[in-house]
Amino acid sequence: MQKATIQLETLTCPSCSMKIENAAKSLQGVDKDSVKVMFNSSKVKLDFDADKITLEDITNAITTLGYEVKKAQAK
Amino acid sequence: MQRFILGKKNLIALVSAILIVAAFAAKLIFHQEGAAVWLLAIASVLGLIPIALQAYQALRVKVVSIDVLVTIAVIGAFAIQNFEESAIVTFLFLFGAYLEQRTLNKTRRAIKELTEMAPESALKQNESGEFAEVEVDEVDVGDVLLVKTGAKVPVDGTVLSGEGYINEASITGESVPVSKEEGAGVYAGTILENGTLQIVADRVGEDTTFGRIIELVEEAQDSKSEAERFIDRFAKYYTPAVLLLAIIVWFVSRNIELAITILVLGCPGALVIGVPVSNVAGIGNGARHGVLLKGSEVITDFSRVDTLVFDKTGTLTVGNPEVADLKRYDDNETALAYLASVEGESDHPLAKAVAAHIGETTIYPVLKTDVIKGGGIIADVDGHRVAVGNVALMRREHVDLEQAEPDIARFEANGNSLVLMSVDSKLTVLMGIRDRIRPGVREDLQRIKRLGVKNLVVLSGDNQGTVDLVARELGLTEAHGHMLPEHKSHYIEALKEKGHIVAFVGDGVNDSPSLALAQIGIAMGSGTDVAIETSDVVLMNSDFSRLPHALGLTKATARNMRQNIIIAVGVVIVLLLSVFFSDWMNMSIGMLVHEGSILVVILNGMRLLRYKLRR
């Protein structure tokens, strides 16, 4: 399991966080319980299985929702 | 394509505003009804594109978001050919989102300023011994780094060589530069004001003290209170419920206008955003004033506190005992030199105070040191038998204390700990040592009382006399001496059982059980790890004067949250009532009020950024 921290553009509506949360949870290889969308700091934190999914796949899923990803890190 | 459109939301809002103005000009000035309708229809479609895209994305991940409600409402308005309303609603929605983003950025600015102080690059030594600039992420523990004048220290580390002055304000809140030389510890995020240092990295990234402070504040601003989690759960079902209500109304009344108005009015904007906004602004204000608040639960609890319990040493007092009274019983000049020689051998805090008081003097070799537990030290100095310690030790040494009795009584009444010295069983020096009360603590406690805290209690391991004296001087309501750490936590337990809401203020070193046990643990730490971990509130740089600010701030923030909830709920109720019982309500006004109420709660939250405790 790797830990990802993804910095997004400023989130303005709490329902955006719900969208992002649901989208991230629906991805294969992402640990559902670990997904945390932080509204005020506009960050997503989650654990993922690097064998099943890449960090890029995750950020792509978020960008397709319409949220710009500013920085993504995994370790 | 989607990304392109969503990135141009603000431009779309602007174009649609121009179209709407043009349409009204065409209608009212040039009486071109047909052209006006076309312009409004174009504005509606243009404005709807980004909203509908977001709605589609939301539905794909099974969320009925506000975008979904608005999209259906606008399509409905289109269906009944009310282009004026569809155009205005889409514009207001987009423009509202823009204003929300602007104002939200402002409320979050305080915390952003903090995170932006994080170092980004470092000069790292490579294999050939030269320094090259790298991203701070590429620095590992053990790397050797060069820090130049004006640069940020990139990691927590130890100085290998060089010297300089460092401004540690980002860690301690203290902006007076600190001198650093070989062997000294340096912290990430602090600034080297002059000099050049080579350091070795001890802790990097999120493990550094600064990294942890940022992490803590970031977690805090997004931590949710019970009330907030309730609102979140509520919002999850609320939006679909509004959709359902609109559908039912449509079926029953066959009135599309009414149904789509309900969709717009039911948007839960202000309710879900109100509390997080107060929270982030309150925590941001704290971060700027050297108060770390760990989340909104802490804010709610602390704002209701009625009992503050203090540890004495290091909290109410400075924590460095000093010689306050001194009396000598013979003129032998070498006596003080003997005293300094003996005390120099000891690590005891009182011994350090004595040595500091005497300062530089001749040091005699000390032979045959004998430490008497709970008494003091007996040693051979310069051929004399020298005893340094308390009254019990003097009795043991058969020293005649009769002439000193009045002084001993007076020194004790002043709240001193006593240190006596005898040379060859003859009393030579009596010293009263006490810990100074922090300057300004009295005024700060007055302010805390005015904020509504009823009980101010001091707990200390010192003797009751000393503690009583401190309590009297500071106007505390209760004082208990002879307290061991476990007694302190029992005491707090008892207070809690009586129904008090208790905050414990300590330095986080030996009182972590009490810090953890009290509803609110307040650590006075210079950003020390223990303090950061175990407490709910951290006063940076051990600055007691930040306590009243912290209390006032949490009260203001809790009040602000309640105001925002009342505004949000009130607006929804008024809107829904007026849609059924008045005839002035329509979709555009509904959207205007809805967006307006979101801005009102954000602006209300922003007031917290400027919060200052009145003197």
XYZ file of C-alpha atoms in Angstrom:
690
model
C 0.000 0.000 0.000
C 1.213 3.444 -0.879
C -0.007 6.699 0.609
C -1.002 9.407 -1.838
C -1.448 13.086 -1.120
C -3.075 15.036 -3.914
C -3.319 18.807 -3.856
C -6.273 20.184 -5.814
C -7.358 23.634 -6.906
C -9.413 25.412 -4.233
C -12.556 23.415 -3.503
C -15.572 25.657 -3.061
C -18.575 23.443 -2.552
C -18.739 20.665 -0.012
C -20.648 18.574 -2.554
C -17.478 18.653 -4.683
C -15.748 16.768 -1.873
C -18.472 14.169 -1.964
C -18.069 13.748 -5.709
C -14.327 13.338 -5.443
C -14.694 10.968 -2.520
C -17.150 8.728 -4.365
C -15.039 8.798 -7.520
C -11.877 7.829 -5.657
C -13.654 5.066 -3.772
C -14.943 3.569 -6.996
C -11.407 3.044 -8.326
C -9.981 -0.491 -8.311
C -6.946 -0.701 -6.045
C -7.844 2.255 -3.813
C -8.470 1.425 -0.175
C -12.029 2.706 0.307
C -11.742 3.417 4.025
C -8.613 5.481 3.598
C -10.084 8.046 1.206
C -10.177 11.444 2.862
C -11.123 14.584 0.988
C -10.098 17.657 2.946
C -12.366 20.520 1.974
C -10.510 23.456 3.487
C -7.004 22.420 2.527
C -8.344 21.132 -0.828
C -6.409 17.900 -0.529
C -7.168 14.252 -1.106
C -5.407 11.628 0.965
C -5.757 7.928 0.245
C -3.955 4.592 0.337
C -3.641 2.613 -2.875
C -2.186 -0.628 -4.121
C 0.594 0.259 -6.552
C 0.255 -3.115 -8.310
C -3.328 -2.430 -9.313
C -3.412 1.294 -9.983
C -0.945 4.126 -10.544
C -0.994 7.564 -8.991
C -1.540 8.936 -12.481
C -4.726 6.888 -12.924
C -6.056 8.355 -9.699
C -5.251 11.951 -10.594
C -6.746 11.397 -14.045
C -9.991 10.219 -12.505
C -10.138 13.404 -10.448
C -9.283 15.663 -13.391
C -12.037 14.121 -15.511
C -14.452 15.166 -12.782
C -13.414 18.728 -13.505
C -10.980 19.415 -10.679
C -7.481 20.540 -11.456
C -4.734 18.547 -9.737
C -1.900 20.822 -8.641
C 0.493 18.365 -7.087
C 0.432 14.672 -6.398
C 2.810 12.661 -4.249
C 2.975 9.035 -3.267
C 5.182 7.221 -0.822
C -12.903 19.466 -23.990
C -14.682 19.100 -20.676
C -11.635 20.330 -18.879
C -11.404 23.287 -21.243
C -15.009 24.317 -20.630
C -14.785 23.903 -16.875
C -11.579 25.926 -16.868
C -13.405 28.769 -18.596
C -16.295 28.959 -16.120
C -15.497 32.517 -15.099
C -15.272 33.668 -18.713
C -18.613 31.997 -19.425
C -20.171 33.827 -16.476
C -18.865 37.122 -17.864
C -20.140 36.464 -21.408
C -23.512 35.396 -20.092
C -23.726 38.599 -18.011
C -23.044 40.657 -21.144
C -25.700 38.720 -23.068
C -28.260 39.242 -20.316
C -27.571 42.987 -20.158
C -27.817 43.146 -23.959
C -31.121 41.269 -23.861
C -32.632 43.644 -21.334
C -31.359 46.610 -23.341
C -32.955 45.153 -26.460
C -36.241 44.618 -24.671
C -36.544 47.788 -22.607
C -34.735 50.360 -24.760
C -35.105 49.100 -28.303
C -38.296 47.085 -27.758
C -36.859 44.184 -29.723
C -38.669 41.374 -27.878
C -37.610 38.738 -30.373
C -33.907 39.598 -30.161
C -34.102 39.672 -26.373
C -35.504 36.155 -26.235
C -32.724 34.893 -28.508
C -30.022 36.556 -26.436
C -31.423 35.121 -23.210
C -31.724 31.665 -24.724
C -28.094 31.776 -25.862
C -26.996 32.978 -22.400
C -28.937 30.124 -20.788
C -27.444 27.422 -22.990
C -23.933 28.822 -22.664
C -24.242 29.090 -18.890
C -25.795 25.671 -18.561
C -22.960 23.840 -20.344
C -20.441 23.843 -17.439
C -23.161 23.280 -14.835
C -24.630 20.350 -16.750
C -21.154 18.858 -17.210
C -20.590 18.974 -13.459
C -24.037 17.509 -12.865
C -23.250 14.654 -15.249
C -19.958 13.971 -13.489
C -21.716 13.971 -10.130
C -24.415 11.550 -11.259
C -21.762 9.232 -12.650
C -20.345 8.837 -9.135
C -23.868 8.622 -7.690
C -24.078 12.041 -6.073
C -27.127 14.255 -6.423
C -25.286 17.559 -6.220
C -26.504 21.124 -6.387
C -25.424 21.134 -10.046
C -27.997 18.401 -10.718
C -30.795 20.413 -9.134
C -29.846 23.570 -11.007
C -29.481 21.758 -14.339
C -32.955 20.222 -14.057
C -34.415 23.566 -12.989
C -32.858 25.385 -15.957
C -34.015 22.707 -18.416
C -37.490 23.009 -16.869
C -37.477 26.788 -17.304
C -36.430 26.217 -20.913
C -39.315 23.812 -21.406
C -41.853 26.406 -20.324
C -39.934 28.984 -22.399
C -39.075 31.195 -19.462
C -35.671 32.188 -20.889
C -35.321 35.185 -18.631
C -35.268 33.025 -15.531
C -33.078 30.294 -17.015
C -30.493 32.865 -18.097
C -30.420 34.708 -14.782
C -30.288 31.528 -12.714
C -27.346 30.068 -14.638
C -25.489 33.371 -14.477
C -26.073 33.804 -10.737
C -24.978 30.251 -10.092
C -21.706 30.677 -11.999
C -21.032 34.135 -10.622
C -21.809 32.911 -7.111
C -19.298 30.101 -7.492
C -16.668 32.643 -8.574
C -17.336 34.899 -5.566
C -17.328 31.895 -3.233
C -13.935 30.848 -4.514
C -12.536 34.344 -4.046
C -13.856 34.769 -0.507
C -13.054 31.217 0.555
C -9.466 31.762 -0.537
C -9.383 34.734 1.799
C -10.640 32.746 4.790
C -8.063 30.075 4.096
C -5.263 32.559 3.535
C -3.969 32.554 7.100
C -3.262 28.837 7.001
C -1.940 29.004 3.473
C 0.595 31.615 4.552
C 1.804 29.112 7.108
C 2.154 26.232 4.667
C 3.857 28.457 2.140
C 6.643 29.052 4.632
C 7.679 25.447 4.053
C 11.107 25.265 2.411
C 11.136 24.143 -1.212
C 14.752 23.668 -2.176
C 18.048 22.798 -0.543
C 21.745 22.942 -1.397
C 22.855 19.337 -1.110
C 26.433 18.064 -1.128
C 27.044 15.551 -3.901
C 29.699 12.837 -4.124
C 32.347 15.202 -5.385
C 31.796 17.420 -2.344
C 30.116 20.245 -4.205
C 26.754 21.717 -3.321
C 23.949 21.641 -5.861
C 20.378 22.861 -5.583
C 17.771 20.091 -5.278
C 14.084 19.851 -4.387
C 13.586 19.531 -0.654
C 11.865 16.165 -1.263
C 15.160 14.767 -2.505
C 16.953 15.372 0.779
C 17.421 12.243 2.906
C 18.399 11.849 6.535
C 22.193 12.101 6.793
C 22.671 14.371 3.781
C 24.972 17.332 4.203
C 23.389 20.651 3.254
C 24.600 24.202 2.859
C 22.454 27.064 4.131
C 23.320 30.561 2.957
C 22.342 33.941 4.371
C 18.676 34.707 3.754
C 17.799 31.100 2.942
C 15.351 28.834 4.738
C 16.715 25.905 6.657
C 15.313 23.019 4.586
C 15.239 20.259 7.238
C 15.655 19.658 10.960
C 19.359 19.116 11.440
C 22.554 19.710 13.341
C 25.177 22.320 12.508
C 28.408 20.715 11.250
C 30.343 23.911 10.709
C 29.972 27.638 10.359
C 27.951 30.014 12.471
C 25.069 32.386 12.051
C 21.901 33.920 13.410
C 18.608 32.172 12.766
C 15.115 33.617 12.994
C 12.990 30.815 14.448
C 9.675 32.684 14.401
C 8.010 29.990 12.298
C 8.610 27.403 15.023
C 8.681 29.320 18.293
C 6.872 32.550 17.423
C 9.913 34.392 18.780
C 11.429 36.674 16.164
C 14.664 37.588 17.959
C 17.407 35.762 16.000
C 19.152 32.929 17.805
C 22.892 32.335 17.468
C 23.854 28.901 16.116
C 27.250 27.257 15.922
C 28.700 23.798 15.596
C 26.539 21.135 17.265
C 23.431 23.310 17.566
C 20.060 22.040 16.350
C 18.316 23.903 13.555
C 14.709 23.623 12.432
C 13.143 23.401 8.995
C 11.288 26.545 7.988
C 13.458 28.893 10.048
C 15.469 31.580 8.275
C 19.222 32.126 8.440
C 19.487 35.901 8.807
C 23.246 36.058 8.513
C 26.208 33.706 8.328
C 26.639 30.415 6.500
C 26.000 26.973 7.935
C 26.708 23.439 6.884
C 24.214 21.098 8.447
C 23.495 17.396 8.477
C 19.835 16.396 8.011
C 18.312 14.652 11.051
C 14.652 14.737 10.087
C 13.160 15.550 6.713
C 9.797 16.455 5.188
C 6.745 15.698 7.306
C 8.886 14.416 10.161
C 10.354 17.831 10.879
C 8.820 19.918 13.626
C 7.596 22.417 11.053
C 6.183 19.645 8.864
C 4.246 18.323 11.820
C 2.881 21.724 12.744
C 1.614 22.156 9.182
C 0.169 18.655 9.145
C -1.561 19.329 12.433
C -3.075 22.611 11.333
C -4.180 21.155 8.017
C -5.831 18.218 9.732
C -7.379 20.589 12.254
C -9.069 22.826 9.717
C -10.779 19.828 8.160
C -11.552 17.898 11.306
C -15.254 17.701 11.871
C -17.327 18.155 14.972
C -20.338 16.006 15.790
C -22.690 18.747 14.589
C -20.838 19.014 11.314
C -20.911 15.282 10.670
C -24.641 15.446 11.280
C -24.995 18.243 8.722
C -22.959 16.217 6.230
C -25.149 13.151 6.659
C -28.185 15.376 6.442
C -26.941 17.014 3.223
C -26.371 13.616 1.661
C -30.100 12.856 1.816
C -31.292 16.412 1.692
C -30.485 17.117 -1.965
C -32.157 13.944 -3.305
C -35.096 14.736 -1.023
C -35.453 18.187 -2.593
C -35.437 16.555 -6.025
C -38.131 14.139 -4.916
C -40.215 16.933 -3.390
C -40.040 18.899 -6.647
C -41.173 15.860 -8.631
C -44.086 15.257 -6.259
C -45.123 18.915 -6.418
C -44.987 18.719 -10.201
C -47.172 15.592 -10.301
C -49.708 16.995 -7.871
C -49.935 20.569 -9.078
C -48.875 20.116 -12.712
C -47.067 23.424 -12.201
C -43.548 23.224 -13.671
C -42.748 26.759 -12.585
C -43.404 25.878 -8.940
C -41.529 22.582 -9.149
C -38.344 24.086 -10.610
C -38.465 26.985 -8.145
C -38.382 24.444 -5.325
C -35.329 22.832 -6.926
C -33.410 26.102 -6.813
C -34.585 27.136 -3.361
C -33.742 23.805 -1.818
C -30.014 24.050 -2.604
C -28.266 23.472 0.697
C -25.275 25.773 0.021
C -24.984 27.946 3.121
C -25.717 25.103 5.511
C -22.888 22.849 4.410
C -20.372 25.627 3.947
C -21.146 27.745 7.019
C -19.472 25.657 9.706
C -16.285 24.727 7.793
C -15.787 28.396 6.961
C -15.970 29.503 10.609
C -13.676 26.652 11.505
C -10.958 27.456 8.988
C -11.047 31.180 9.750
C -10.856 30.583 13.504
C -7.985 28.124 13.251
C -6.265 30.451 10.782
C -6.492 33.353 13.206
C -5.025 31.115 15.914
C -2.140 30.020 13.699
C -1.273 33.656 13.097
C -1.266 34.433 16.805
C 0.766 31.475 18.000
C -2.205 29.349 19.037
C -2.598 25.924 17.465
C -6.153 24.637 17.786
C -6.592 20.979 16.896
C -9.946 21.052 15.150
C -13.511 22.143 15.572
C -14.302 19.687 18.382
C -11.625 21.436 20.439
C -13.115 24.817 19.577
C -16.559 23.761 20.751
C -15.254 22.233 23.997
C -12.862 25.024 24.865
C -15.498 27.692 24.276
C -17.590 26.090 27.042
C -14.788 25.647 29.580
C -15.574 26.665 33.177
C -12.510 25.405 35.040
C -8.880 26.065 34.182
C -6.277 24.001 35.995
C -2.662 25.158 35.910
C 0.571 23.458 36.586
C 2.707 25.920 38.529
C 6.324 25.478 37.569
C 6.992 26.611 34.044
C 3.378 27.591 33.468
C 2.451 30.316 35.913
C 6.089 30.766 36.814
C 9.093 31.156 34.565
C 10.451 27.728 35.449
C 13.960 28.942 36.257
C 14.355 29.264 40.022
C 16.422 32.294 41.063
C 18.035 33.437 44.293
C 15.623 36.100 45.556
C 16.830 36.672 49.142
C 20.305 36.221 50.618
C 21.672 36.672 54.111
C 25.249 36.142 55.256
C 26.302 35.368 58.810
C 30.059 35.947 58.588
C 32.364 38.146 56.558
C 34.603 35.421 55.272
C 34.953 36.325 51.596
C 35.858 32.804 50.610
C 32.451 31.482 51.790
C 30.709 32.293 48.520
C 33.594 30.779 46.560
C 33.192 27.552 48.586
C 29.496 27.622 47.892
C 29.992 28.065 44.148
C 32.563 25.257 44.154
C 30.174 22.808 45.794
C 27.101 23.791 43.785
C 29.090 23.540 40.582
C 29.224 19.781 41.227
C 25.438 19.405 41.186
C 22.715 19.333 38.538
C 19.959 20.135 41.014
C 17.841 23.119 39.813
C 18.401 24.950 43.113
C 22.148 24.380 42.838
C 22.104 25.827 39.343
C 20.241 28.884 40.603
C 22.861 29.387 43.325
C 25.771 28.977 40.932
C 24.151 31.416 38.505
C 23.628 33.956 41.285
C 27.251 33.883 42.494
C 28.639 34.053 38.987
C 32.376 33.883 38.203
C 34.564 33.287 41.211
C 37.541 31.269 42.386
C 36.711 27.576 42.230
C 38.311 25.348 44.871
C 38.820 21.655 44.324
C 35.983 19.714 45.952
C 36.906 16.457 47.637
C 34.829 13.634 49.078
C 31.433 14.837 47.888
C 28.599 13.151 49.740
C 25.053 13.633 48.460
C 22.470 13.320 51.234
C 19.144 12.384 49.673
C 16.436 14.920 50.517
C 19.009 17.062 52.282
C 21.868 18.405 50.220
C 25.605 17.941 49.773
C 28.462 17.554 52.231
C 31.974 18.036 50.889
C 35.575 18.783 51.756
C 36.659 22.126 50.318
C 40.012 23.765 51.000
C 40.378 21.704 54.156
C 36.942 22.649 55.545
C 33.810 20.562 55.975
C 31.169 22.351 53.904
C 27.480 21.424 54.014
C 24.986 22.895 51.538
C 21.309 22.032 51.797
C 18.058 22.468 53.667
C 17.287 23.019 57.346
C 17.170 19.273 58.040
C 20.724 18.886 56.776
C 21.881 21.703 59.050
C 20.275 20.004 62.061
C 22.011 16.783 61.101
C 25.285 18.671 61.023
C 24.491 20.168 64.460
C 24.610 23.706 63.132
C 23.315 26.370 65.522
C 20.387 28.021 63.717
C 19.068 30.155 66.544
C 20.203 33.569 65.275
C 18.827 32.727 61.815
C 15.325 31.613 62.916
C 13.568 34.957 62.159
C 15.209 35.110 58.703
C 14.215 31.521 57.934
C 10.587 32.268 58.849
C 10.577 35.444 56.748
C 12.185 33.780 53.719
C 9.662 30.950 53.850
C 6.739 33.341 54.118
C 7.962 34.940 50.891
C 7.466 31.644 49.137
C 11.126 30.697 48.971
C 12.801 27.332 48.978
C 15.689 27.560 51.449
C 19.324 26.697 50.869
C 21.763 27.037 53.764
C 25.501 26.581 53.983
C 27.627 25.769 56.941
C 31.423 25.771 57.072
C 32.814 23.523 59.802
C 29.297 23.332 61.328
C 28.947 27.102 61.505
C 26.130 28.771 59.563
C 27.516 31.160 56.947
C 24.864 31.765 54.284
C 21.086 31.540 54.032
C 19.457 31.852 50.625
C 15.837 32.054 49.559
C 15.293 30.715 46.069
C 12.077 31.082 44.201
C 10.619 30.831 40.776
C 9.497 34.173 39.391
C 5.898 34.505 38.282
C 5.708 35.097 34.541
C 5.272 38.788 33.820
C 1.710 39.683 32.835
C 0.143 36.430 34.070
C -2.029 38.269 36.585
C -3.595 40.491 33.907
C -4.047 37.501 31.600
C -5.899 35.593 34.310
C -8.162 38.604 34.906
C -9.052 38.565 31.234
C -9.759 34.844 31.360
C -12.105 35.432 34.303
C -13.909 38.151 32.387
C -14.431 35.630 29.582
C -16.518 33.607 31.998
C -14.181 30.977 33.475
C -15.299 30.454 37.073
C -12.589 28.306 38.636
C -8.867 28.927 38.327
C -6.921 26.194 40.075
C -3.193 25.702 40.549
C -1.727 22.264 41.232
C 1.908 21.908 42.173
C 4.438 19.594 43.673
C 5.759 22.481 45.785
C 4.879 23.034 49.436
C 1.453 24.451 50.216
C 2.878 27.779 51.466
C 4.558 28.531 48.154
C 1.486 27.522 46.178
C -0.845 29.595 48.381
C 1.382 32.588 47.877
C 1.268 32.236 44.093
C -2.512 31.788 44.238
C -2.954 34.920 46.354
C -0.693 36.976 44.158
C -2.518 35.890 40.995
C -6.076 35.844 42.327
C -6.662 32.133 41.755
C -9.667 30.457 43.309
C -7.945 27.292 44.536
C -4.397 26.133 45.225
C -3.136 22.642 46.022
C 0.454 21.802 46.894
C 2.330 18.513 47.413
C 0.772 17.109 44.238
C 2.476 14.300 42.346
C 1.585 13.856 38.666
C -0.884 11.053 39.513
C -2.555 13.251 42.149
C -3.041 15.882 39.493
C -4.810 13.511 37.150
C -7.010 12.181 40.007
C -7.952 15.743 40.821
C -8.926 16.429 37.210
C -10.943 13.212 37.097
C -12.856 14.352 40.191
C -13.581 17.762 38.654
C -14.913 16.100 35.527
C -17.156 13.837 37.574
C -18.655 16.913 39.207
C -19.693 18.035 35.737
C -17.075 20.689 35.163
C -15.569 21.256 31.752
C -11.888 21.245 32.525
C -8.909 22.589 30.636
C -5.454 21.703 31.905
C -2.565 24.031 31.150
C 0.889 22.527 31.455
C 4.284 22.419 29.801
C 3.686 18.921 28.445
C 6.853 17.480 29.938
C 5.813 15.590 33.066
C 2.096 16.282 33.044
C 0.996 14.546 29.850
C -1.494 12.293 31.734
C -3.324 15.397 32.928
C -3.097 16.969 29.481
C -4.695 13.891 27.972
C -7.318 13.472 30.708
C -8.755 16.991 30.768
C -11.398 17.746 28.139
C -8.988 20.299 26.756
C -5.247 19.833 27.148
C -3.348 23.064 26.625
C 0.401 22.762 26.202
C 2.775 25.624 26.657
C 5.479 24.360 24.365
C 8.134 25.851 22.173
C 6.840 23.508 19.533
C 8.149 20.480 21.394
C 7.040 17.100 20.108
C 5.371 15.859 23.285
C 3.344 19.023 23.615
C 2.202 18.846 20.009
C 1.196 15.190 20.263
C -0.725 15.006 23.538
C -2.514 18.325 23.708
C -5.573 19.840 22.043
C -4.269 23.381 22.065
C -0.633 24.438 21.776
C 0.552 27.873 22.848
C 3.661 28.444 20.763
C 6.805 29.818 22.365
C 5.351 29.059 25.819
C 3.670 32.442 25.704
C 1.072 32.599 28.468
C -0.451 35.800 27.095
C -1.821 33.788 24.175
C -4.136 31.859 26.482
C -6.785 34.599 26.835
C -6.642 35.125 23.083
C -7.102 31.394 22.506
C -10.119 31.287 24.822
C -11.699 34.399 23.362
C -11.067 33.115 19.859
C -12.716 29.747 20.452
C -15.716 31.501 21.982
C -15.970 33.833 19.004
C -15.560 30.920 16.579
C -18.224 28.798 18.275
C -20.560 31.800 18.227
C -19.764 32.356 14.557
C -20.625 28.731 13.725
C -23.978 29.054 15.462
C -24.724 32.290 13.618
C -23.936 30.624 10.305
C -26.181 27.665 11.033
C -29.022 30.016 12.008
C -28.534 32.129 8.858
C -28.475 29.049 6.628
C -31.472 27.298 8.147
C -33.408 30.558 8.445
C -32.908 31.395 4.782
C -34.096 27.966 3.598
C -37.186 28.124 5.821
C -38.101 31.647 4.702
C -37.594 30.707 1.046
C -39.671 27.547 1.212
C -42.463 29.277 3.122
C -42.592 32.181 0.705
C -42.723 29.885 -2.302
C -45.966 28.421 -0.986
C -47.458 31.451 0.708
C -46.380 34.455 -1.351
C -46.433 35.418 -4.975
C -43.197 37.402 -5.264
C -40.971 34.341 -5.133
C -39.520 32.967 -8.339
C -36.483 31.033 -9.495
C -34.208 34.047 -10.052
C -34.926 35.620 -6.678
C -34.505 32.217 -5.081
C -31.074 31.786 -6.669
C -30.092 35.326 -5.712
C -31.032 34.773 -2.057
C -29.388 31.359 -2.074
C -26.056 32.657 -3.432
C -26.393 35.712 -1.209
C -26.745 33.576 1.910
C -23.603 31.611 0.980
C -21.656 34.837 0.660
C -23.083 36.122 3.935
C -21.893 33.060 5.884
C -18.451 33.246 4.247
C -18.128 36.958 5.012
C -19.341 36.304 8.541
C -16.664 33.635 8.922
C -14.033 36.016 7.585
C -14.634 38.360 10.511
C -12.832 35.784 12.637
C -9.577 36.422 10.783
C -9.497 39.886 12.286
C -10.578 38.753 15.760
C -8.596 40.322 18.587
C -9.264 40.092 22.294
C -10.219 43.441 23.752
C -7.817 44.561 26.455
